[in-house]
XYZ file of C-alpha atoms in Angstrom:
255
model
C 0.000 0.000 0.000
C 2.843 2.395 0.894
C 4.484 1.621 -2.451
C 1.237 2.229 -4.397
C 0.290 5.503 -2.650
C 2.878 7.701 -4.494
C 1.717 6.230 -7.802
C -1.943 6.962 -6.991
C -1.089 10.505 -5.917
C 0.869 11.076 -9.135
C -2.005 9.689 -11.244
C -4.625 11.876 -9.542
C -2.393 14.943 -9.821
C -1.770 14.232 -13.527
C -5.511 13.901 -14.201
C -6.233 17.189 -12.408
C -3.451 19.002 -14.270
C -4.580 17.505 -17.588
C -8.216 18.521 -16.997
C -7.178 22.037 -15.943
C -4.897 22.356 -18.959
C -7.640 21.146 -21.285
C -10.120 23.665 -19.895
C -7.624 26.529 -20.186
C -6.702 25.497 -23.732
C -10.392 25.249 -24.695
C -11.102 28.696 -23.235
C -8.176 30.252 -25.106
C -9.246 28.489 -28.333
C -12.808 29.844 -27.998
C -11.590 33.405 -27.442
C -9.103 33.254 -30.315
C -11.534 31.554 -32.714
C -14.159 34.241 -32.111
C -11.659 36.919 -33.086
C -10.532 34.946 -36.128
C -14.056 34.142 -37.331
C -15.519 37.631 -36.711
C -13.978 39.253 -39.841
C -15.332 36.394 -41.995
C -18.756 36.680 -40.358
C -18.787 40.461 -40.845
C -17.786 39.998 -44.480
C -20.649 37.553 -45.089
C -23.142 39.900 -43.422
C -21.870 42.797 -45.549
C -22.224 40.701 -48.699
C -25.793 39.749 -47.781
C -26.694 43.395 -47.063
C -25.128 44.456 -50.360
C -27.105 41.852 -52.305
C -30.374 42.871 -50.655
C -29.757 46.634 -50.981
C -28.483 46.432 -54.562
C -31.483 44.419 -55.750
C -33.907 46.961 -54.278
C -32.004 50.025 -55.495
C -31.799 48.750 -59.083
C -35.547 48.174 -59.548
C -36.604 51.806 -59.942
C -33.948 52.941 -62.480
C -34.533 49.822 -64.574
C -38.267 50.515 -64.641
C -37.625 54.132 -65.693
C -35.165 53.103 -68.420
C -37.583 50.493 -69.775
C -40.500 52.957 -69.778
C -38.453 55.651 -71.550
C -37.271 53.120 -74.118
C -40.884 52.195 -74.873
C -41.812 55.890 -75.217
C -38.957 56.437 -77.695
C -40.147 53.432 -79.723
C -43.733 54.769 -79.788
C -42.617 58.254 -80.879
C -39.816 57.397 -83.305
C -40.229 53.703 -84.031
C -38.095 50.707 -83.073
C -34.375 50.946 -83.835
C -31.174 49.030 -83.157
C -30.487 51.279 -80.160
C -33.898 50.682 -78.549
C -33.563 46.924 -79.111
C -30.139 46.915 -77.407
C -31.511 48.928 -74.477
C -34.454 46.533 -74.097
C -32.128 43.531 -74.188
C -29.752 44.954 -71.561
C -32.664 45.971 -69.319
C -34.014 42.420 -69.578
C -30.620 40.985 -68.547
C -30.364 43.349 -65.569
C -33.976 42.658 -64.552
C -33.244 38.929 -64.436
C -30.145 39.653 -62.341
C -32.192 41.742 -59.894
C -34.724 38.903 -59.631
C -31.879 36.505 -58.879
C -30.443 38.840 -56.246
C -33.874 39.060 -54.609
C -34.058 35.279 -54.474
C -30.616 35.129 -52.855
C -31.595 37.754 -50.295
C -34.745 35.810 -49.356
C -32.842 32.516 -49.075
C -30.124 34.191 -46.978
C -32.736 35.280 -44.451
C -33.395 31.615 -43.758
C -37.140 31.960 -43.430
C -39.394 28.918 -43.323
C -40.377 27.709 -46.785
C -44.027 27.183 -47.661
C -44.130 23.573 -48.860
C -46.852 21.700 -50.710
C -47.110 18.404 -52.559
C -46.821 18.843 -56.332
C -46.105 16.770 -59.438
C -42.371 17.222 -59.948
C -42.357 15.047 -63.081
C -44.853 17.355 -64.807
C -42.970 20.467 -63.707
C -39.648 19.224 -65.107
C -41.301 17.945 -68.315
C -42.968 21.306 -68.899
C -39.733 23.222 -68.356
C -37.828 20.822 -70.611
C -40.407 21.378 -73.376
C -40.101 25.163 -73.113
C -36.316 24.887 -72.977
C -36.142 22.697 -76.068
C -37.733 25.453 -78.168
C -34.800 27.767 -77.369
C -32.237 25.288 -78.685
C -31.008 25.541 -82.235
C -28.548 22.871 -83.282
C -27.913 21.230 -79.905
C -29.181 17.731 -79.163
C -31.426 17.387 -76.118
C -32.167 14.009 -74.509
C -34.805 13.879 -71.752
C -35.640 10.930 -69.472
C -38.233 11.710 -66.822
C -39.861 9.123 -64.566
C -43.611 9.683 -64.385
C -45.604 10.256 -61.216
C -42.894 11.678 -58.947
C -44.581 13.799 -56.267
C -42.432 16.085 -54.135
C -43.153 18.126 -51.020
C -41.411 21.472 -51.332
C -41.704 25.085 -52.409
C -42.946 24.792 -55.983
C -41.811 28.285 -57.032
C -38.276 27.634 -55.764
C -38.041 24.225 -57.442
C -39.377 25.757 -60.664
C -36.573 28.340 -60.505
C -34.036 25.592 -59.737
C -34.945 23.691 -62.912
C -34.904 26.920 -64.955
C -31.410 27.783 -63.687
C -30.053 24.321 -64.484
C -31.488 24.299 -68.004
C -30.459 27.890 -68.731
C -26.916 27.124 -67.598
C -26.855 24.123 -69.952
C -28.145 26.234 -72.850
C -25.391 28.795 -72.380
C -22.411 26.495 -72.026
C -23.255 23.234 -73.857
C -21.217 22.629 -76.974
C -23.466 20.251 -78.922
C -25.517 17.989 -76.623
C -27.502 18.141 -73.376
C -29.198 15.408 -71.359
C -31.638 15.708 -68.467
C -32.928 12.880 -66.281
C -35.270 12.677 -63.297
C -35.899 9.537 -61.279
C -36.667 8.366 -57.774
C -33.969 6.148 -56.260
C -35.143 4.581 -52.983
C -36.142 7.567 -50.812
C -34.285 10.192 -52.862
C -35.285 12.116 -55.994
C -32.321 12.505 -58.351
C -32.107 15.150 -61.080
C -29.060 15.023 -63.376
C -28.098 17.458 -66.131
C -25.141 16.654 -68.374
C -23.679 18.592 -71.279
C -20.487 18.486 -73.279
C -17.988 21.337 -73.167
C -14.892 22.373 -75.074
C -12.739 21.471 -72.070
C -13.693 20.640 -68.484
C -11.345 19.080 -65.963
C -12.126 15.766 -64.274
C -13.234 15.681 -60.637
C -15.389 17.701 -58.275
C -15.968 21.390 -59.038
C -17.650 22.972 -56.015
C -16.253 26.372 -57.034
C -19.026 26.765 -59.639
C -21.495 27.346 -56.778
C -19.595 30.406 -55.570
C -21.413 33.702 -55.903
C -20.478 35.651 -59.035
C -18.119 32.849 -60.050
C -17.419 32.568 -63.763
C -14.513 30.720 -65.309
C -12.286 32.501 -67.819
C -13.719 30.391 -70.653
C -17.252 31.255 -69.596
C -16.494 34.984 -69.563
C -15.301 34.771 -73.152
C -18.042 32.454 -74.445
C -21.109 33.968 -72.731
C -21.880 37.626 -72.185
C -25.388 37.459 -70.663
C -24.581 35.535 -67.491
C -24.272 37.048 -64.019
C -22.420 34.241 -62.246
C -25.018 33.790 -59.501
C -27.372 31.248 -61.080
C -25.739 28.112 -59.698
C -25.224 29.737 -56.296
C -28.999 30.305 -56.150
C -29.537 26.694 -57.231
C -27.354 25.536 -54.346
C -29.212 27.688 -51.808
C -32.566 26.362 -53.026
C -31.405 22.746 -52.751
C -29.921 23.294 -49.270
C -33.108 25.039 -48.112
C -34.981 21.857 -49.081
C -32.537 19.627 -47.188
C -31.008 18.260 -50.374
C -27.547 18.031 -51.901
C -26.087 19.323 -55.147
C -22.851 18.310 -56.867
C -20.892 19.391 -59.907
C -18.151 17.292 -61.464
C -16.346 16.760 -64.731
C -16.155 13.500 -66.653
C -14.753 13.019 -70.167
C -14.952 16.778 -70.802
C -18.640 16.736 -69.776
C -20.125 19.101 -67.216
C -22.396 17.134 -64.858
C -24.790 18.654 -62.335
C -26.495 16.278 -59.889
C -29.275 17.232 -57.469
C -30.605 14.958 -54.719
C -33.858 15.982 -53.012
């Protein structure tokens, strides 16, 4: 017993010192992490405020420009200049609508969800989308009778964003599929590109992200479409992936 007592005392002392050291280290880590994270948190809040403020501030001037353009056309007839103005106003109006959607999703409010026929929604959007294609092949495979509980307006916008992104960047072919796999609904869009690296590409979901090739090839994009798509999917408890395979751009949504 006398031989074991020093060992027991040392063990108890070590445990106390270790616990005290752990608590002190944890406290220091919490204090330091708050200071390190605060600039990032402030930056995100500033970005959200900017998005919300910018979308509201741009509505009025765009409305005025559009109205004046229509007046000029009524008084002097349509011209190349009025057509260009109308086109640019339309692009900016779509961007403002997208910024509004981002602002709403950033607020994290509760979504109004209802049961709706997702198969019909995707089929309808695919039919409208196909009319805008010229020489690009479009293959659609949609499983009938898929009912989903979610915000129908948001899901409608999600499908529009995915198809519009494909229209802009596809080289010659696009495919869209919708099916239910066990308890998950899977939506996959795939299109060929001039060059797209293999592997995961989460960077495409960054706000205002556009690759150098995209900047050259497409002039009417804002770089926030896929970021909105991601926010919509996350708000519905789903997952979204982007990856490259054999120079194809593949977007996969699980709901």
